[in-house]
Amino acid sequence: VMMDALDAGAEDFSAEDGYFEILTAPEQFSQVREALEQKGYTFESAEVEMVPQTTVKLTNEDDIKNMQKLIDLLEDNDDVQNVYHNWEMD
């Protein structure tokens, strides 16, 4: 799987618990997905996501509660399609 993904243009690859995570630049997403589908691979999930370059670890309990509340409120809002953040959750 790793070699097929990298040959298709993937930038990074990891395996965990029988699943594979393949990372690629957004503009390469369709090309990589189509190449892997042509080789017979199926996907549990395949989507373009915003992945942070750096993360922030919150240690203050009030900050953690406030951040979780904000994320929950945004996710519950029907007008919000996706919520991305760089908070490192434990």
Short mmCIF file of C-alpha atoms in Angstrom, two decimals:
data_model
loop_
_atom_site.label_atom_id
_atom_site.label_comp_id
_atom_site.label_asym_id
_atom_site.label_seq_id
_atom_site.Cartn_x
_atom_site.Cartn_y
_atom_site.Cartn_z
CA VAL A 1 0.00 0.00 0.00
CA MET A 2 2.75 2.44 0.96
CA MET A 3 4.60 2.11 -2.34
CA ASP A 4 1.38 2.42 -4.35
CA ALA A 5 0.43 5.57 -2.42
CA LEU A 6 3.85 7.16 -2.81
CA ASP A 7 4.00 6.21 -6.51
CA ALA A 8 0.60 7.90 -6.95
CA GLY A 9 1.96 11.16 -5.51
CA ALA A 10 1.25 10.91 -1.78
CA GLU A 11 3.53 12.95 0.48
CA ASP A 12 3.29 10.86 3.65
CA PHE A 13 1.94 7.52 4.79
CA SER A 14 1.24 5.89 8.15
CA ALA A 15 -0.35 2.63 9.28
CA GLU A 16 -2.21 2.03 12.53
CA ASP A 17 -4.61 -0.71 13.68
CA GLY A 18 -5.16 -2.06 10.18
CA TYR A 19 -5.91 1.36 8.68
CA PHE A 20 -3.70 3.52 6.53
CA GLU A 21 -3.50 7.30 6.55
CA ILE A 22 -2.26 8.84 3.33
CA LEU A 23 -1.38 12.53 3.24
CA THR A 24 -1.04 14.57 0.09
CA ALA A 25 -1.25 18.18 -1.05
CA PRO A 26 -4.87 19.25 -1.68
CA GLU A 27 -4.19 19.75 -5.38
CA GLN A 28 -2.94 16.12 -5.64
CA PHE A 29 -5.88 14.61 -3.73
CA SER A 30 -7.99 13.54 -6.73
CA GLN A 31 -5.01 12.14 -8.61
CA VAL A 32 -3.85 10.04 -5.64
CA ARG A 33 -7.34 8.81 -4.83
CA GLU A 34 -8.08 7.82 -8.43
CA ALA A 35 -4.73 6.03 -8.80
CA LEU A 36 -5.36 4.00 -5.65
CA GLU A 37 -8.95 3.21 -6.67
CA GLN A 38 -7.68 1.92 -10.03
CA LYS A 39 -5.40 -0.46 -8.10
CA GLY A 40 -8.46 -1.80 -6.22
CA TYR A 41 -8.15 0.03 -2.90
CA THR A 42 -11.29 1.18 -1.09
CA PHE A 43 -11.55 3.99 1.44
CA GLU A 44 -13.17 4.23 4.85
CA SER A 45 -12.87 7.99 4.43
CA ALA A 46 -11.22 10.17 1.79
CA GLU A 47 -11.41 13.93 2.15
CA VAL A 48 -9.39 17.10 2.12
CA GLU A 49 -8.83 18.34 5.67
CA MET A 50 -7.02 21.26 7.22
CA VAL A 51 -4.10 19.83 9.20
CA PRO A 52 -2.22 22.25 11.50
CA GLN A 53 1.51 22.75 11.09
CA THR A 54 1.83 23.47 14.82
CA THR A 55 -0.39 22.63 17.78
CA VAL A 56 -1.14 24.30 21.09
CA LYS A 57 -1.47 22.31 24.29
CA LEU A 58 -3.87 23.80 26.83
CA THR A 59 -3.12 22.99 30.46
CA ASN A 60 -5.46 25.33 32.33
CA GLU A 61 -8.76 23.56 33.09
CA ASP A 62 -10.80 26.71 32.44
CA ASP A 63 -9.13 27.18 29.05
CA ILE A 64 -9.82 23.54 28.16
CA LYS A 65 -13.50 23.83 29.16
CA ASN A 66 -13.90 27.10 27.23
CA MET A 67 -12.25 25.69 24.12
CA GLN A 68 -14.40 22.56 24.23
CA LYS A 69 -17.52 24.68 24.69
CA LEU A 70 -16.57 26.86 21.71
CA ILE A 71 -15.90 23.84 19.50
CA ASP A 72 -19.19 22.21 20.57
CA LEU A 73 -21.14 25.41 19.82
CA LEU A 74 -19.57 25.74 16.40
CA GLU A 75 -20.17 22.07 15.54
CA ASP A 76 -23.81 22.34 16.64
CA ASN A 77 -24.41 25.37 14.39
CA ASP A 78 -26.20 24.27 11.21
CA ASP A 79 -24.44 26.99 9.19
CA VAL A 80 -20.99 25.64 10.08
CA GLN A 81 -19.79 22.83 7.82
CA ASN A 82 -16.44 21.99 9.44
CA VAL A 83 -14.49 23.09 12.50
CA TYR A 84 -10.70 23.08 12.38
CA HIS A 85 -8.36 23.99 15.23
CA ASN A 86 -4.79 23.49 16.34
CA TRP A 87 -5.60 22.53 19.93
CA GLU A 88 -3.77 19.37 20.93
CA MET A 89 -6.37 17.21 22.68
CA ASP A 90 -5.35 14.47 25.11
#
